[in-house]
Amino acid sequence: KGLTVVSSPGVWVVQNDSDVLFDDGEILPRNGLEAIAEDGDPSGALSALADLEDVASVGQIGDAPLAPGASTTFTVTAFPGQRLGLATMFVPSNDLLFATNEDGIPLFDEDGNPRGGIVTNSISLWDAGTEENQQPGVGLDQVHLQDSPNTGTLDSDEEVRMVDDGFDYPMVSDVLEVEITVQ
């Protein structure tokens, strides 16, 4: 319907346990994801996540927003039992994230073999619960239209949750493709 969606620079984590990025139904932790969700800024998340005990490694996804048709690549080192988590802003929005769930994406199968292939179905569109949602692309508190970062009406439901606010959004697979290539 004329809406161009991009993803902001984001973060990836190799996690030893679940619940590193956020928990569905709980308030977003103070790990820098709010700045990604509202403003597309991963800098705070990079340092906050690196300090977590259950994070084996962390890095940035992209240096600039990814427009339709663009791609980025990053390399991780992982061991059996570890999972990949990632989060990037759905632009244009107030506080939406393309992200894995709290468990992340298993990087190995039950036998300890590396897992590869398209894993886009492991990514969902999440509401960070930090700002009240507005019609995508036209809300004056959205990152591309706001006067300054971190502005907007607070969300009355502060819990992280799957997006379900009555607005129309494209399917994740229409915007992103996430592939793991084993080396």
Backbone as a ProteinNet text record, in pm:
[ID]
protein_1_A
[PRIMARY]
KGLTVVSSPGVWVVQNDSDVLFDDGEILPRNGLEAIAEDGDPSGALSALADLEDVASVGQIGDAPLAPGASTTFTVTAFPGQRLGLATMFVPSNDLLFATNEDGIPLFDEDGNPRGGIVTNSISLWDAGTEENQQPGVGLDQVHLQDSPNTGTLDSDEEVRMVDDGFDYPMVSDVLEVEITVQ
[TERTIARY]
81.9	0	85.3	199.8	284.6	379.8	384	472.2	603.8	713.3	845.4	901.4	936.5	989.3	1137.2	1216.2	1358.6	1386.7	1501.6	1543.4	1666	1669.7	1779.8	1902.5	2016.5	2126.1	2075.3	2122.9	2075.1	2187.8	2150.3	2248.9	2222.3	2329.1	2319.7	2392.6	2347.4	2413.8	2421.4	2533.1	2542	2520	2413.2	2371.5	2382.3	2424.8	2437.6	2306.9	2216	2088.8	1983.1	1857.8	1751.7	1737.9	1643.1	1609.4	1718.5	1800.6	1907.1	1854.5	1775.2	1726.3	1604.9	1502.7	1380.5	1297.3	1196	1098.1	962.7	896	760	672	599.4	507.7	568.6	695.6	759.5	805.9	840.2	889.3	1029.5	1056.6	1185.8	1297.8	1398.5	1508.7	1593.8	1672.6	1761.8	1888.8	1875.3	1989.2	2013.8	1960.1	1984.1	1886.7	1796.3	1702.6	1601.8	1572	1478.3	1530.1	1660	1716.8	1711.4	1721	1703.6	1557.6	1466.9	1323.6	1267.1	1312.2	1256.8	1334.9	1465.7	1549.5	1646.3	1646.7	1736.6	1882.9	1911.3	2047.6	2094.5	2187.2	2231.6	2347.3	2401.3	2523.9	2510.2	2402.7	2385	2365.8	2297.2	2274	2404.6	2492.5	2619.8	2697.9	2708.2	2785.3	2708	2577.5	2498.8	2492	2470.8	2461.8	2596.3	2704.6	2838.4	2869.9	2807.1	2832.2	2750.7	2657.6	2573.6	2647.1	2630.9	2698.9	2664.1	2539.7	2496	2520.3	2591.3	2623.2	2767	2784	2917.3	2984.3	2905.9	2958	2842	2873.5	2772.8	2834.3	2751.5	2800.4	2688.8	2725.4	2628.8	2587.5	2460.1	2406.3	2398.1	2481.1	2477	2527.8	2569.1	2615.5	2514.9	2415.2	2313.1	2182.7	2070.5	1944.3	1950.9	1885.8	1880.3	1750.8	1762.6	1646.9	1607.2	1488.4	1446.9	1552.5	1583.4	1681.1	1825	1853.3	1989.7	2018.5	2146.5	2182.9	2302.9	2322.4	2438.8	2476.6	2601.5	2652.6	2731.1	2721.4	2805.9	2844.7	2955.6	3008	3010.2	2965.3	2969.2	3043.3	3101.6	3159.5	3073.1	3031.8	2941.8	2976.5	2925.8	2947.7	2813.7	2807.9	2680.9	2613.5	2483.6	2402.5	2380.4	2462	2445.9	2340.9	2284.1	2176.6	2207.8	2144.7	2161.5	2037.7	2058.6	1951.2	1982.2	1878.7	1902	1782.4	1810.3	1705.8	1745.7	1648.5	1666.1	1532.9	1534	1410.3	1332.6	1201.9	1108.5	1086.8	1139.3	1125.8	1031.1	922	885.1	789.6	829	743	785.9	711.6	746.6	843.3	817.5	899	886.5	893	878.5	1013.7	1027.7	1150.9	1126.2	1211.4	1224	1320.9	1280.1	1368.1	1332.9	1430.4	1406.1	1326.4	1267.1	1202.5	1309.6	1269.4	1366.3	1461.8	1422.2	1508.8	1615.7	1597.5	1692.3	1679.9	1769.6	1771.1	1877.1	1838.9	1940.9	2041.2	2169.6	2273.3	2324.8	2279.3	2318.2	2195.5	2196	2085.7	2109.6	2020.7	2027.9	2154.4	2213.8	2335.4	2463.2	2450	2566.1	2619.6	2543.2	2584.5	2539.8	2624.3	2585	2458.2	2374.6	2247.8	2261.9	2220.1	2225.1	2093.1	2082.6	1963.9	1888.9	1776.5	1690.7	1618.1	1629.3	1566.6	1474.3	1426.9	1340.3	1218.1	1167.5	1049.1	1076.9	1202.2	1238	1238.7	1207.1	1203.4	1057.4	1023.1	886.7	890.9	774.5	762.2	710.2	788.8	760.4	734.6	646.3	621.7	701.6	793.1	878.2	801.9	681.9	602.6	652.6	731.7	787.5	713.5	658.9	582.4	452.2	351.8	222.6	240.8	188	202.4	115.8	165.8	94.2	93.9	3.8	-3.2	136.9	188.3	323.3	342	447.1	482.7	428.1	329.6	270.3	268.3	297.2	296	408.2	376.3	475.3	582.3	561.6	663.2	749.5	737	818.6	956.5	1053.4	1193.5	1221.1	1156.2	1184.9	1112.8	1018.1	942	956.3	1011.2	1017.7	1122.8	1101.3	1192.8	1326.4	1324.3	1447.8	1432.3	1543	1535.7	1463.8	1410	1347.9	1233	1148	1029.6	906.6	797.1	671.8	593.6	464.5	375.6	405.9	418.1	444.9	331.5	365.9	268.7	198.5	66.8	-6.9	17	61.3	98.1	248.5	322.4	468.6	532.8	453.7	509.4	553.1	664.9	708.1	610.1	564.7	463.9	468.7	409.8	395.5	305.3	330.1	251.4	108.7	14	-128.1	-203.9	-190.2	-249	-353.3	-389.8	-491.8	-439.7	-311.6	-252.9	-208.9	-191.4	-145.7	6.1	66.6	211	239.9	350.2	387.2	434.1	428.3	483.3	634.7	693.6	838.3	910.5	863.6	929.8	919.5	830.5	822.1	924.8	985.6	1081	1222.9	1233.6	1366.1	1381.9	1504.7	1540	1665.9	1660.3	1773.1	1821.9	1949.7	2007.8	2133.8	2146.3	2268.3	2347.5	2472	2561.1	2671.2	2686.2	2787.5	2918.8	3025.1	3158.8	3249.9
-119.8	0	124.8	120.2	236.2	253.1	159.3	169.4	99.1	173.7	114.3	87	-38.3	-78.4	-108.1	-54.8	-85.7	-136.4	-194.9	-234.3	-152.1	-111.1	-27.6	-114.3	-49	-126.4	-191.8	-309	-381.4	-454.2	-552	-631.8	-780	-857.9	-1002.5	-1045.6	-1154	-1211.6	-1362.2	-1418.6	-1563.1	-1581	-1650.7	-1661.6	-1806.1	-1818.6	-1949.2	-1994.9	-1903.5	-1932.7	-1845.6	-1871.4	-1787.6	-1660.5	-1578	-1456.1	-1349.1	-1346.6	-1247.6	-1113.9	-1115.6	-990.8	-937.8	-1022.6	-984.2	-1108.2	-1093	-1198.7	-1152.4	-1235.1	-1206.7	-1186.4	-1075.4	-1047.8	-977.2	-942.6	-868.4	-732.6	-645.2	-512.4	-526.2	-451.4	-456.2	-430.3	-518.7	-495.6	-376.1	-328.3	-214.4	-265.5	-309.7	-366.3	-296.3	-176.2	-98.4	-123.6	-220.9	-249.4	-137.6	-59.2	51.5	149	177.1	269.3	209.9	77.8	16.4	26.9	-10.9	-14.4	122.9	226.6	360.4	444.1	426.1	517.1	448	315	243.1	255.1	277.7	299.9	179.3	98.6	-19.9	2.8	122.9	144.9	105.6	142.4	107.3	-42	-106.8	-251.3	-328.3	-281.9	-351.5	-361.8	-252.1	-256.5	-324.5	-300.3	-361.5	-513.2	-561.9	-705.9	-774.3	-706.9	-765.4	-792.8	-719.6	-735.9	-847.3	-908.3	-1012.8	-1146.4	-1216.4	-1343.7	-1449	-1452.6	-1555.2	-1520.4	-1411.2	-1371.9	-1412.5	-1499.3	-1542.7	-1437.7	-1374.4	-1267.7	-1183.4	-1062.8	-968.5	-884.5	-841.5	-757.2	-678.1	-588.7	-502.1	-560.4	-546.4	-584.3	-458.3	-447.4	-334.1	-204.5	-115.3	17.3	126	89.4	184.3	106.7	177	105.7	22	-94.4	-183	-159.3	-103.9	-77.4	-206.6	-208.6	-327.9	-368.8	-497.5	-552.1	-547.1	-473.2	-463.4	-585.4	-607.5	-719.1	-681.3	-757.3	-743.5	-882.6	-897.7	-1026.2	-1004.9	-1099.5	-1098.8	-1242.4	-1258.9	-1391.2	-1409.6	-1526	-1560.2	-1692.4	-1710.6	-1838.1	-1889.9	-2015.5	-2070.7	-2216.9	-2267.1	-2404.6	-2469.9	-2603.3	-2671.7	-2619.5	-2600.6	-2548	-2398.6	-2328.6	-2183.7	-2149.5	-2028.9	-1982.2	-1841.9	-1806.5	-1673.8	-1590.5	-1473.6	-1377.1	-1256	-1189.6	-1066.3	-973.8	-845.4	-743.2	-624.3	-574	-456.1	-382.3	-253.2	-175.2	-190.8	-203.4	-194.5	-45.7	3.8	145.2	153.1	224.6	330	282.3	304.6	272.3	355	338.6	404.7	320.9	188.6	103.6	-44.4	-73.6	-212.3	-272.5	-401.3	-474.2	-597.4	-620.6	-752.3	-823.1	-933.7	-1000.2	-1147.6	-1220.3	-1357.9	-1355.2	-1467.5	-1473.6	-1487.7	-1500.4	-1503.8	-1622.7	-1730.1	-1847.6	-1834.3	-1747.4	-1734.7	-1849.8	-1853.9	-1956.2	-2059.2	-2185.6	-2288.3	-2294.5	-2290.3	-2293.8	-2435.1	-2531.9	-2671.4	-2759	-2875.2	-2969.1	-3053.2	-3146.3	-3228.8	-3313.1	-3342.9	-3424.3	-3340.6	-3209.5	-3121.5	-3077.7	-3101.4	-3059.3	-2915.8	-2835.2	-2697.2	-2694.2	-2597.1	-2580.5	-2465.6	-2487.2	-2382.2	-2373.2	-2272.6	-2256.3	-2128.1	-2112.6	-1995.5	-2011.6	-1911.7	-1916.6	-1797.2	-1738	-1620.4	-1648.4	-1771.8	-1803.5	-1796.9	-1778	-1760.8	-1614.6	-1525.1	-1380.6	-1336.6	-1254.2	-1202.1	-1050.6	-989.4	-845.1	-824.7	-756	-736.3	-589.4	-564.3	-430.7	-421.5	-327.8	-314.6	-264.2	-207.1	-160.2	-30.7	43.5	166.9	292.5	290.3	404.7	355.6	441.5	410.7	402.4	295.5	277.4	376.5	413.5	499.9	431.8	474	417.7	418.2	301.3	296.8	396.3	474	568.1	707.5	727.9	861.4	918.3	839	889.4	988.6	1103.7	1210.4	1177.3	1071	1030.3	916.1	881.3	774.9	828.4	738.5	776.3	871.4	854.9	938	1072.4	1090.8	1215.5	1291.7	1229.2	1294.2	1404.5	1499	1611.7	1572.1	1474.4	1430.1	1284.9	1215.8	1075.9	1060	939.9	902.6	994.6	1027.6	1107	1029.5	1056.4	988.6	956.8	937.7	905.1	765.9	753.1	622.3	525.9	400.3	294.5	260.2	244.9	207.1	60.2	-21.2	-160.1	-170.5	-174.7	-171	-306.6	-410.4	-543.8	-563.7	-632.8	-673.4	-779.6	-765.8	-858.5	-860	-963.9	-968.5	-851.4	-794.2	-680.7	-725.3	-654.9	-682.1	-556.1	-450.2	-321.7	-270.8	-353.2	-313	-246.9	-208.7	-151.6	-264.8	-233.2	-332.6	-329.9	-448.9	-463.5	-571.7	-558.9	-667.1	-788.3	-903.4	-1022	-1006.2	-1060	-1050.3	-1101.4	-1212.3	-1271.8	-1184.6	-1085.3	-991.6	-878.6	-866.6	-759.3	-812.5	-924.9	-979.3	-1122.8	-1160.8	-1301.6	-1321.8	-1414.2	-1442.8	-1583.6	-1592.7	-1722.4	-1746.7	-1868.4	-1909.7	-1997.8	-1959.5	-2037.6	-2093.8	-2224.1	-2289.8	-2289.8	-2251.2	-2250.1	-2349.6
0	0	0	-67.5	-75.6	40.3	134.5	249.8	218.8	223.9	207.6	345.9	369.7	500.4	486.7	577.7	586.3	727	745.3	879.2	916.1	1039.7	1087.3	1113.8	1137.3	1193.5	1323.1	1350.2	1467.2	1536	1617.1	1689.7	1669.6	1676.1	1683.8	1810.7	1868.9	1985.8	1968.7	2009.1	2027.3	2176.3	2208.8	2347.7	2396.7	2523.5	2587.4	2648	2668.2	2733	2666.7	2700.2	2645.1	2727.6	2690	2763.9	2762.3	2659.3	2652.6	2601.4	2494	2436.1	2511.1	2529.4	2599.7	2624.9	2708.9	2735.2	2685.6	2608.2	2563.5	2686.8	2691.1	2800.8	2919.5	2913.8	3022.1	2971.4	3062.5	3025.2	2966	2860.1	2792.1	2892.7	2898.3	2992.5	2950.4	3041.2	3013	2946	2821.5	2749.6	2616.7	2602.1	2481.2	2367.9	2382.5	2274	2252	2355.1	2336.6	2230.3	2231.8	2132.7	1992.1	1980.3	1848.2	1807.7	1897.5	1866.4	1831	1898	1876.1	1774.8	1770.1	1692.2	1596.7	1593.6	1504.3	1542.3	1671	1718.8	1801.8	1748.9	1820.7	1918.8	1927.7	2004.8	2151.9	2216.6	2357.7	2379	2286.8	2298.6	2284.2	2198.3	2178.5	2308.1	2381.5	2506.3	2618.9	2628.9	2736.6	2722.1	2601.3	2579	2597.5	2561.2	2577.3	2723.3	2814.3	2957.7	3021.7	2947.7	3004.6	3009.5	3119.4	3140.6	3036	2991.1	2897	2751.4	2724.9	2587.8	2557.5	2456.8	2415.8	2328	2239.8	2154.7	2105	2064.2	2016.8	1905.2	1810.8	1703.5	1640.1	1551.8	1485.5	1351.4	1320.2	1190.4	1105.8	1005.3	913.1	972.4	883.3	924	890	808.7	765	749.2	741.8	719.6	591.2	596.3	479.8	404.7	286.2	201.1	129.5	70.3	-4.5	-106.9	-107.7	-201.5	-153.6	-47.4	5.6	93.4	119.9	207.2	291.8	397.6	483.2	530.9	566.9	612	740.4	832.4	949.9	981	1050.5	1082	1232.4	1277.1	1418.8	1435.4	1552.1	1591.6	1705.2	1693.2	1794.3	1820.5	1933	1975.1	2004.5	2002	2028.8	2155.6	2143.4	2254.1	2246	2168.7	2158.2	2053.4	2068.8	1981.9	1932.9	1822.3	1765.6	1793.8	1851.3	1869.1	1783.5	1733.7	1659.3	1672.4	1657.5	1665.2	1579.7	1503.7	1420.4	1413.2	1397.6	1396.6	1267.2	1279.3	1167.3	1143	1031.9	996.8	878.4	890.2	982.3	1092.3	1215.8	1330.1	1450.4	1558.3	1683.7	1766.4	1773	1860.3	1823.8	1695.3	1652.4	1613.9	1643.1	1616.1	1530.9	1434	1374.6	1468.6	1527.3	1623.1	1638.8	1688.7	1729	1859.1	1895.7	2026.8	2134.2	2258.7	2367.9	2360.9	2293.1	2283.9	2176.8	2080.3	1971.3	1872.3	1776.8	1671.9	1707	1722.3	1749.7	1635	1667.4	1565.8	1538.9	1619.3	1603.8	1622.4	1556.2	1575.8	1701.4	1727.2	1847.7	1853.3	1738.3	1732.5	1737.9	1752.7	1759.6	1625	1519.2	1385	1358.1	1292.8	1262.3	1177.6	1205.5	1134.1	1035.7	911.8	812.2	738.7	653	571	603.1	536	556.2	690.3	776.9	909.3	932	824.2	834.8	920	919.2	999.5	1149.2	1187.5	1328.7	1370.6	1278.1	1304.3	1306.4	1403.2	1414.8	1428.8	1415.9	1437.7	1579.1	1661	1802.6	1832.2	1926.4	1981.1	2110.2	2118.1	2236.9	2358.6	2338.3	2451.1	2512.5	2439.1	2494.8	2449.9	2326.7	2276.3	2214.8	2220.9	2159.3	2007.8	1949.2	1804.2	1727.8	1611	1518.5	1382.1	1295.8	1161.1	1099.5	1057	1000.7	886.7	898	792.7	807.8	894.8	905.1	1046.1	1146	1283.9	1307.3	1364.4	1383	1485.8	1565.4	1662.6	1611.2	1483.9	1427.6	1389.3	1389.3	1376.4	1259.8	1148.9	1031.3	1032.9	1126.4	1131.9	1264	1366	1497.5	1502.1	1592.5	1606.2	1666.6	1758.4	1823.1	1868.3	1890	1933	2066.7	2086.4	2212.9	2250.5	2154.6	2182.1	2139.2	2202.5	2169.5	2294.6	2277.9	2388.8	2440.5	2571.8	2631.3	2602.7	2581.7	2555.9	2687.3	2685	2805.7	2841.5	2745.9	2770.1	2750.3	2859.1	2853.4	2826.6	2805.6	2784.3	2639.4	2620.6	2486.8	2439.7	2315	2264.1	2112.4	2055.3	1910.8	1870.2	1754.9	1708.5	1679.1	1740.6	1720.1	1759	1678.6	1715.5	1616.2	1517.7	1422.6	1297	1294.6	1173.8	1081.7	953.9	856.8	846.4	854.1	840.7	738	665.4	573.8	655	593.1	656.5	665.2	770.5	788.4	663.5	609	492.1	367.2	366.7	255.1	268	386.3	411.8	429.8	500.9	534.7	486.4	461.5	447.2	529.8	622.6	708.8	676.6	642.5	606.3	687.8	739	807.6	711.6	688.8	604.1	692.2	692.7	773.8	698.4	767.4	704.5	771.5
[MASK]
+++++++++++++++++++++++++++++++++++++++++++++++++++++++++++++++++++++++++++++++++++++++++++++++++++++++++++++++++++++++++++++++++++++++++++++++++++++++++++++++++++++++++++++++++++++++

